[in-house]
XYZ file of C-alpha atoms in Angstrom:
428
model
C 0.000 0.000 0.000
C 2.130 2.651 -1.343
C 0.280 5.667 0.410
C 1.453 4.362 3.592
C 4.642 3.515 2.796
C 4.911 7.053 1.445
C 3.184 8.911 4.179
C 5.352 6.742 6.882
C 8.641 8.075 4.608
C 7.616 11.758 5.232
C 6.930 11.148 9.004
C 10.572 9.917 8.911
C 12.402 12.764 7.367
C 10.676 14.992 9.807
C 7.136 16.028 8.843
C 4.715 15.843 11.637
C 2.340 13.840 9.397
C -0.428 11.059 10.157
C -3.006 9.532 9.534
C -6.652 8.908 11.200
C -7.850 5.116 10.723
C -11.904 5.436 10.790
C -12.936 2.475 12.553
C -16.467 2.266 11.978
C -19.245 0.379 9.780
C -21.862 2.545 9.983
C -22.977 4.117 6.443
C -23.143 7.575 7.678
C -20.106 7.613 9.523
C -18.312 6.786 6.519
C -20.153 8.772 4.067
C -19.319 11.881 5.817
C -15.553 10.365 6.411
C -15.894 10.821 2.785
C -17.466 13.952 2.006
C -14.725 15.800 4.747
C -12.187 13.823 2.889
C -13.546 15.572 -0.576
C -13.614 18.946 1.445
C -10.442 19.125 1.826
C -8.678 17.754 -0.425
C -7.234 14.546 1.188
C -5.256 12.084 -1.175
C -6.864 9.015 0.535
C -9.255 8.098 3.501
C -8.408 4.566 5.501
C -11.355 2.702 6.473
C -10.565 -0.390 8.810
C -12.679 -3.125 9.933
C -12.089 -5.311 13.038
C -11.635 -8.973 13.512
C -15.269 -8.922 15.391
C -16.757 -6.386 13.020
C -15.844 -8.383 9.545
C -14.870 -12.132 9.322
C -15.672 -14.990 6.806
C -18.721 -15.981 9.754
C -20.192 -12.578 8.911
C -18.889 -11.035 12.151
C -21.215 -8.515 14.196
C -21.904 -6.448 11.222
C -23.111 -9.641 9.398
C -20.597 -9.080 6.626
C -17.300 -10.857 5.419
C -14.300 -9.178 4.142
C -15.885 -8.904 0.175
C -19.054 -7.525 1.838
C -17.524 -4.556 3.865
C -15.514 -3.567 0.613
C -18.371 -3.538 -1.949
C -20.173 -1.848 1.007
C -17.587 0.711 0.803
C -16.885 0.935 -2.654
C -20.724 1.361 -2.868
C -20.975 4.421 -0.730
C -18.059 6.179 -2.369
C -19.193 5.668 -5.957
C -22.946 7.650 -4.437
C -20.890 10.345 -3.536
C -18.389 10.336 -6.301
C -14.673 9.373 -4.314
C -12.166 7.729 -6.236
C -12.121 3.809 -5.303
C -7.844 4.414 -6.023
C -8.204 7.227 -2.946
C -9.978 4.185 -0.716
C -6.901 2.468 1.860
C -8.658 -0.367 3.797
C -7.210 -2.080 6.952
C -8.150 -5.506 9.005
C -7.731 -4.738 12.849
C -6.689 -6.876 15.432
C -6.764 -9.778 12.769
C -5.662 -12.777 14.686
C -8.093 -15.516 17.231
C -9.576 -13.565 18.737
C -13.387 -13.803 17.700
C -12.695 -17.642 18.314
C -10.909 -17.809 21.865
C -13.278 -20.685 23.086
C -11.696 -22.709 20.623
C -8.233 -24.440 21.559
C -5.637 -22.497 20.011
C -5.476 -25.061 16.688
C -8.413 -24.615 16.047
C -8.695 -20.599 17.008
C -5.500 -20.016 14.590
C -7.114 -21.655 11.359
C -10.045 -20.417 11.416
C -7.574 -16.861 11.763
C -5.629 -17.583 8.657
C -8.619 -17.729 6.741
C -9.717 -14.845 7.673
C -6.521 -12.870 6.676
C -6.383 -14.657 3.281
C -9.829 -13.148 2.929
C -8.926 -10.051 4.293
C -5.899 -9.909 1.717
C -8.151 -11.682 -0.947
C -11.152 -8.940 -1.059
C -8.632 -5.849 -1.102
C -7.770 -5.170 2.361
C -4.445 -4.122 2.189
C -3.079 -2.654 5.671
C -2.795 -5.715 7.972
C -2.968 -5.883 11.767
C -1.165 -8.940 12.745
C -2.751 -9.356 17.016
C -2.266 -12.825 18.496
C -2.490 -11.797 21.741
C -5.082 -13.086 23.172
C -5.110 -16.332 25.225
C -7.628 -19.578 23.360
C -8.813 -21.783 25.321
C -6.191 -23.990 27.147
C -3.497 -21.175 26.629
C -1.376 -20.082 29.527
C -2.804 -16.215 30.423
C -0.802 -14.170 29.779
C 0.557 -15.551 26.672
C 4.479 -15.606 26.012
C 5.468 -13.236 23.701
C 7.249 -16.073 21.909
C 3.776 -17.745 20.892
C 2.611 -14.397 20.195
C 5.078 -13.720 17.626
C 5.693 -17.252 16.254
C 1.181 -17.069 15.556
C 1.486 -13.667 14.144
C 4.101 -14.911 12.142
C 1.792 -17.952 10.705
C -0.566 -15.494 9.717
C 1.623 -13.241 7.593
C 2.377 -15.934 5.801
C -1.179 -16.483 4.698
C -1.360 -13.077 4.028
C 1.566 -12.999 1.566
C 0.189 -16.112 0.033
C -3.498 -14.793 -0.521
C -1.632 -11.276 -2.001
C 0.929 -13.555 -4.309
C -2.674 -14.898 -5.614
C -4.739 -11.423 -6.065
C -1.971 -9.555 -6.813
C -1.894 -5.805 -7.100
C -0.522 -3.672 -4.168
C 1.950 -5.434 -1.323
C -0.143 -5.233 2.170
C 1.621 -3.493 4.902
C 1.432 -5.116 8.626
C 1.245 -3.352 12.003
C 1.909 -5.513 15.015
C 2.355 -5.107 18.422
C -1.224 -4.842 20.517
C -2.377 -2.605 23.493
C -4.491 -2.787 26.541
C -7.604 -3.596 26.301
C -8.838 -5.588 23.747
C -11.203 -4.820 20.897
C -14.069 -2.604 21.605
C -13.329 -0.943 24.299
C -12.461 -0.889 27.958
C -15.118 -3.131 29.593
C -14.415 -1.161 33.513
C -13.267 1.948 34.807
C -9.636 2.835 33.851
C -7.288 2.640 36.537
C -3.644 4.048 36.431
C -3.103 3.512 32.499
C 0.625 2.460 31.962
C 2.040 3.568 29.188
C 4.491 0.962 27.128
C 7.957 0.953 28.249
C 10.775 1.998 25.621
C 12.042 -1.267 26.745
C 9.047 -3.652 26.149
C 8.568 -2.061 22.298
C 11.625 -2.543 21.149
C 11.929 -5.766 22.274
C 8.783 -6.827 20.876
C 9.628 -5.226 17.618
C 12.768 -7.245 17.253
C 11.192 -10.059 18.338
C 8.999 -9.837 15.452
C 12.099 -8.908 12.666
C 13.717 -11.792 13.666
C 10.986 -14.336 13.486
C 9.767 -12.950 10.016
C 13.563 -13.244 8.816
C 13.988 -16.386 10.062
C 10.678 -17.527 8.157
C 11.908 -15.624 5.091
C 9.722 -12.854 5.001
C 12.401 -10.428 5.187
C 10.465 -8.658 1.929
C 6.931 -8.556 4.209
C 9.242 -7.005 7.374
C 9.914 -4.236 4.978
C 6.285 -3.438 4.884
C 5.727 -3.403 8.081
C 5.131 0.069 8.886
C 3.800 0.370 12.850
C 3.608 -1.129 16.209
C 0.583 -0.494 18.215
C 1.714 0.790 21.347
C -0.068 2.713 24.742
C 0.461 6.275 24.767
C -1.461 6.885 27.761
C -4.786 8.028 26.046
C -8.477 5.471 27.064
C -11.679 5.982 27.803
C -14.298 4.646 30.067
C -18.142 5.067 30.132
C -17.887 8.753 31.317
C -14.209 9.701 31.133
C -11.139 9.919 28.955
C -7.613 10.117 30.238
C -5.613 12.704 27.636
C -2.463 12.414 26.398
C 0.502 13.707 28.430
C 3.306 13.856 26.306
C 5.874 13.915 28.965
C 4.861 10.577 30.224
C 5.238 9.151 26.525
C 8.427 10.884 26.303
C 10.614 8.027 26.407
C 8.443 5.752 24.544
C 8.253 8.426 21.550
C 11.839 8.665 21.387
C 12.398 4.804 20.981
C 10.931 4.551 17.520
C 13.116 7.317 16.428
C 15.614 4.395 15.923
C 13.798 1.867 13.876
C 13.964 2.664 10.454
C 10.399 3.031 8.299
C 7.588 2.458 11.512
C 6.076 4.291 13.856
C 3.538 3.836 16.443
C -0.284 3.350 15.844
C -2.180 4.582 18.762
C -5.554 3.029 19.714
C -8.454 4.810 21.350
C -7.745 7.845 20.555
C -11.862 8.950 20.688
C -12.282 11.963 22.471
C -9.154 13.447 22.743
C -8.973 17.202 21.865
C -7.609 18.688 18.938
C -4.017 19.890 20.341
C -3.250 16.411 22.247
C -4.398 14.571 18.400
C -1.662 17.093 17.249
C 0.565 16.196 20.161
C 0.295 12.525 19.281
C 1.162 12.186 15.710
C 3.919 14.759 16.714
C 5.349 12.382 19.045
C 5.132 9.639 16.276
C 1.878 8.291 17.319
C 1.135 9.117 13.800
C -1.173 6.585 13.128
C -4.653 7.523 15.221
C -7.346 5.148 15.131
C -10.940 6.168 16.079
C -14.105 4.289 16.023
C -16.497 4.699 19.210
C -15.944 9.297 19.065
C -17.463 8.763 15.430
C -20.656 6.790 16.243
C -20.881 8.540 19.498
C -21.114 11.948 17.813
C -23.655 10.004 15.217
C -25.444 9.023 18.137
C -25.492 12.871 19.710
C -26.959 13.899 15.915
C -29.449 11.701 16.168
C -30.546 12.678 19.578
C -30.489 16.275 18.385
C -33.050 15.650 15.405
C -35.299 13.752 18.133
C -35.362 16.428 20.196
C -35.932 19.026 16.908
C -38.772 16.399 15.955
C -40.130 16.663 19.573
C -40.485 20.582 19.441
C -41.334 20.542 15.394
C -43.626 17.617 14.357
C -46.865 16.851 15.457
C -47.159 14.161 18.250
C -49.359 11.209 16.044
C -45.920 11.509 13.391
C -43.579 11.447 15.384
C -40.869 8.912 14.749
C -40.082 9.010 18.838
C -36.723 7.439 17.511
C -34.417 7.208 21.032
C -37.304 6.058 22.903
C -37.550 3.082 19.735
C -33.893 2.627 20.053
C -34.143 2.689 23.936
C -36.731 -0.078 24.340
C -34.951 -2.661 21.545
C -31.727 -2.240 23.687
C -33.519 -3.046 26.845
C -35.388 -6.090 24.520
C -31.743 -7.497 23.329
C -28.978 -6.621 26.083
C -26.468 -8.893 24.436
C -24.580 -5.835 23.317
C -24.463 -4.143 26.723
C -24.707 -5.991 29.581
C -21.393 -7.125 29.881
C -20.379 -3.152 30.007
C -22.900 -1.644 31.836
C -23.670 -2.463 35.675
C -26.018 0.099 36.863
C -30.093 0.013 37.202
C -32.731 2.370 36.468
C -32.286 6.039 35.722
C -28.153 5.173 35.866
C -28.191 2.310 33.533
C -30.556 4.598 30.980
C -27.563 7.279 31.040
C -25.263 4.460 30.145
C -27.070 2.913 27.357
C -27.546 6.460 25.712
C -24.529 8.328 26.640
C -21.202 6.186 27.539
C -18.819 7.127 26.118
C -17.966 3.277 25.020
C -20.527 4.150 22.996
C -22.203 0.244 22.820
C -25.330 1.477 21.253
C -23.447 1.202 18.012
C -24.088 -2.237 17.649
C -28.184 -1.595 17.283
C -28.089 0.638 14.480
C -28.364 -2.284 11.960
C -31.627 -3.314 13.652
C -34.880 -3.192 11.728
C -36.553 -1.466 14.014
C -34.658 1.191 14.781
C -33.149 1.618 11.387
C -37.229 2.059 9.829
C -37.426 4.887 12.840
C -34.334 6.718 11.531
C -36.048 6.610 8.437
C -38.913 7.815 9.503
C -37.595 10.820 11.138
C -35.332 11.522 8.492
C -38.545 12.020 6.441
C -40.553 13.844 9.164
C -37.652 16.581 8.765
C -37.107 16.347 5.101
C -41.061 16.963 4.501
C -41.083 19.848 7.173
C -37.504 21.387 7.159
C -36.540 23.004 10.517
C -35.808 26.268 11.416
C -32.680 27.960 11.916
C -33.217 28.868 15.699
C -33.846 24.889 16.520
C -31.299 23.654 14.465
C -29.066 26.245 16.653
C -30.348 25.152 19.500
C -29.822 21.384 19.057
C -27.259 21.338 16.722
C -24.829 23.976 16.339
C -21.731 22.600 14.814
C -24.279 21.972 11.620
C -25.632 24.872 11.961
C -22.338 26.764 11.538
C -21.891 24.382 8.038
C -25.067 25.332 7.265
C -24.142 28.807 7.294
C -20.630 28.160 5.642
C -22.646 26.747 2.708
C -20.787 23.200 3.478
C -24.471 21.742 4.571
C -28.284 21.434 3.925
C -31.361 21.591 5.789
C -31.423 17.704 4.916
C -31.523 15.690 8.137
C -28.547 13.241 6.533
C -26.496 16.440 5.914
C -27.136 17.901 9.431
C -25.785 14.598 10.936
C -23.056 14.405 8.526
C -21.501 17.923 9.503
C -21.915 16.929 13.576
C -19.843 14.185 12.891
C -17.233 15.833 10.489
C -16.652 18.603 13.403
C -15.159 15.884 15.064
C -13.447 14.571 12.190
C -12.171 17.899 11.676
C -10.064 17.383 14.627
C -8.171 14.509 13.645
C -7.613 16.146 9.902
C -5.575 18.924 11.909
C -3.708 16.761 14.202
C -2.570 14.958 10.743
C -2.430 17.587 8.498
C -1.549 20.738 9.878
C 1.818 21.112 9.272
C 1.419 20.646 5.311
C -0.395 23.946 5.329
């Protein structure tokens, strides 16, 4: 993937350039990834999809790896992006949807998935073994670790040699927690020792040369490291850059990577800077896009509410609300409150779990529903100030409509904006 490799080049003579990985499968999400990308005048937009999101079992989102790029491709041909200006990644590729299996098992049904990963266009590569399978010693030895993620770069050069086009890149390396989010309150984050990530990284350049994919180390262009950023339900811990000091300075000395920084939702604008300064210049972002999604949505309910007459009403977050309550699997292994607490969680954590219900029927016909309540009866100025001002200032920029879809789409591209300046704001 020759964008990458390029963009990681120019981090390395100096320019404080990145990149922001949008980690999300919702269609609106990425259609206004899209649009912002269009706006201003980005060469390419990276989309990635996780191990739990995507897989050849359909994952959460019900798709395989073919399915999430026509899905994408789809979407950008509507709004008229460049398929050539598309970069897609796998996340966390590796067991981990199948730790109940023994680790046999677990690890074949992983290759598979990469070779499908590599086989339907995906083309940046996040090699995580990780994670214990069943019968595994916990924590695993960084040996196994390596020696799995190993096996599975070898699928993924085999399922490239057979497609063909661009070489994939790899990131390895993992951080705490896993996939999805931080499942309790953070306590006392530790950011990764100088120490530990270099010793993982050579761990990994010797094991790929010794299995003679000396040409695939060459592409491998990050290690996911902890900076010191997370979030919980209702707080974020920001990035202190002295604390990462140390840790920043260590990938000064490996040639062509730096570090990709999970969970980076939520942090403000300067600290985004701050990290792909400190060559955390890959920043990956999932849960801050559907959670500001999530806050347009609420905002047209509440415009409905004051706008729309009671008997056509859509009454969308009271829909979404009671299918939630209906199908907990989603939730109830984050949340632990009752009542009036437990209803602040499901709407407003800041793990933002309600992302997993937008695909459902239901909820998805309400959307639709008050989508066309405010399409048929366009709001005022004064409400959509009220409830949504970050639109409302697009609106007024001429960079938005009065169409419900483009309201939401500039709410969430405020907080895109953010990331475009932390990765871009030095080429100006």
């Amino acid at each position: 993937m020759q964008v990458l490799l390029d963009l990681i080049a120019r981090h390395k003579q100096g320019h404080a350039t990145g990149v922001t990985s949008i980690c999300s499968a919702h269609p609106i999400v990425i259609e206004a990834s899209l649009r912002q990308a269009q706006r201003t005048g980005q060469a390419f937009v990276l989309f990635e999809a996780t191990c739990n999101q995507v897989n050849q079992d359909g994952g959460y989102t019900g798709m395989k790896p073919a399915d999430f790029v026509a899905f994408v491709h789809g979407i950008a041909d509507r709004v008229g992006f460049d398929r050539a200006r598309l970069a897609l990644g796998g996340d966390h590729l590796g067991p981990n949807p199948w730790t109940a299996l023994d680790a046999g098992a677990a690890m074949d049904k992983a290759e598979v998935m990469v070779g499908a990963y590599v086989a339907a266009g995906f083309r940046k590569i996040h090699l995580d073994c990780s994670m214990a399978c069943a019968g595994d010693p916990e924590p695993l030895p960084e040996t196994e670790i390596v020696r799995r993620a190993v096996r599975l770069c070898r699928a993924a050069e085999a399922a490239y040699a057979s497609a063909g086009g661009e070489a994939p890149v790899y990131v390895i390396g993992t951080e705490v927690p896993v996939p999805g989010g931080a499942t309790e309150a953070i306590e006392g984050l530790a950011v990764t020792t100088p120490q530990a990530t270099l010793a993982t990284i050579e761990a990994h350049r010797q094991a790929f040369i010794e299995a003679g994919l000396e040409a695939a180390w060459h592409r491998v262009i990050a290690s996911v490291v902890q900076p010191g950023v997370e979030f919980d339900h209702h707080n974020v811990v920001d990035y202190q850059p002295q604390k990462a000091r140390e840790l920043s300075h260590a990938i000064t000395t490996v040639p062509g990577m730096v570090f990709e920084a999970h969970s980076t939702d939520y942090q403000t604008r300067d600290d985004l800077a701050a990290l792909v300064r400190d060559h955390f210049a890959i920043l990956k972002v999932g849960p801050g896009l559907t959670f500001a999604l999530r806050e347009a949505l609420w905002a047209l309910d509440a415009i409905e509410r004051e706008w729309i007459d009671e008997a056509y009403r859509a009454d969308l977050r009271d829909v979404v609300l009671r299918r939630m309550r209906a199908e907990p699997g989603y939730w109830q292994r984050y949340y632990h409150g009752e009542g009036h607490g437990l209803s602040i969680d499901l709407q407003y954590s800041l793990s933002d779990r309600i992302r997993y219900y937008w695909p459902d029927p239901v909820i998805e016909q309400a959307r639709q529903r008050l989508f066309d309540n405010l399409r048929e009866n366009p709001p005022p100025l004064p409400l959509i100030s009220q409830f949504l001002p970050h639109a409302l200032h697009a609106l007024r920029n001429g960079t938005a409509s009065r169409d419900p879809l483009s309201l939401a789409m500039a709410h969430i591209s405020a907080a895109l904006d953010d990331y475009h300046h932390a990765c871009h704001h030095h080429d100006h």
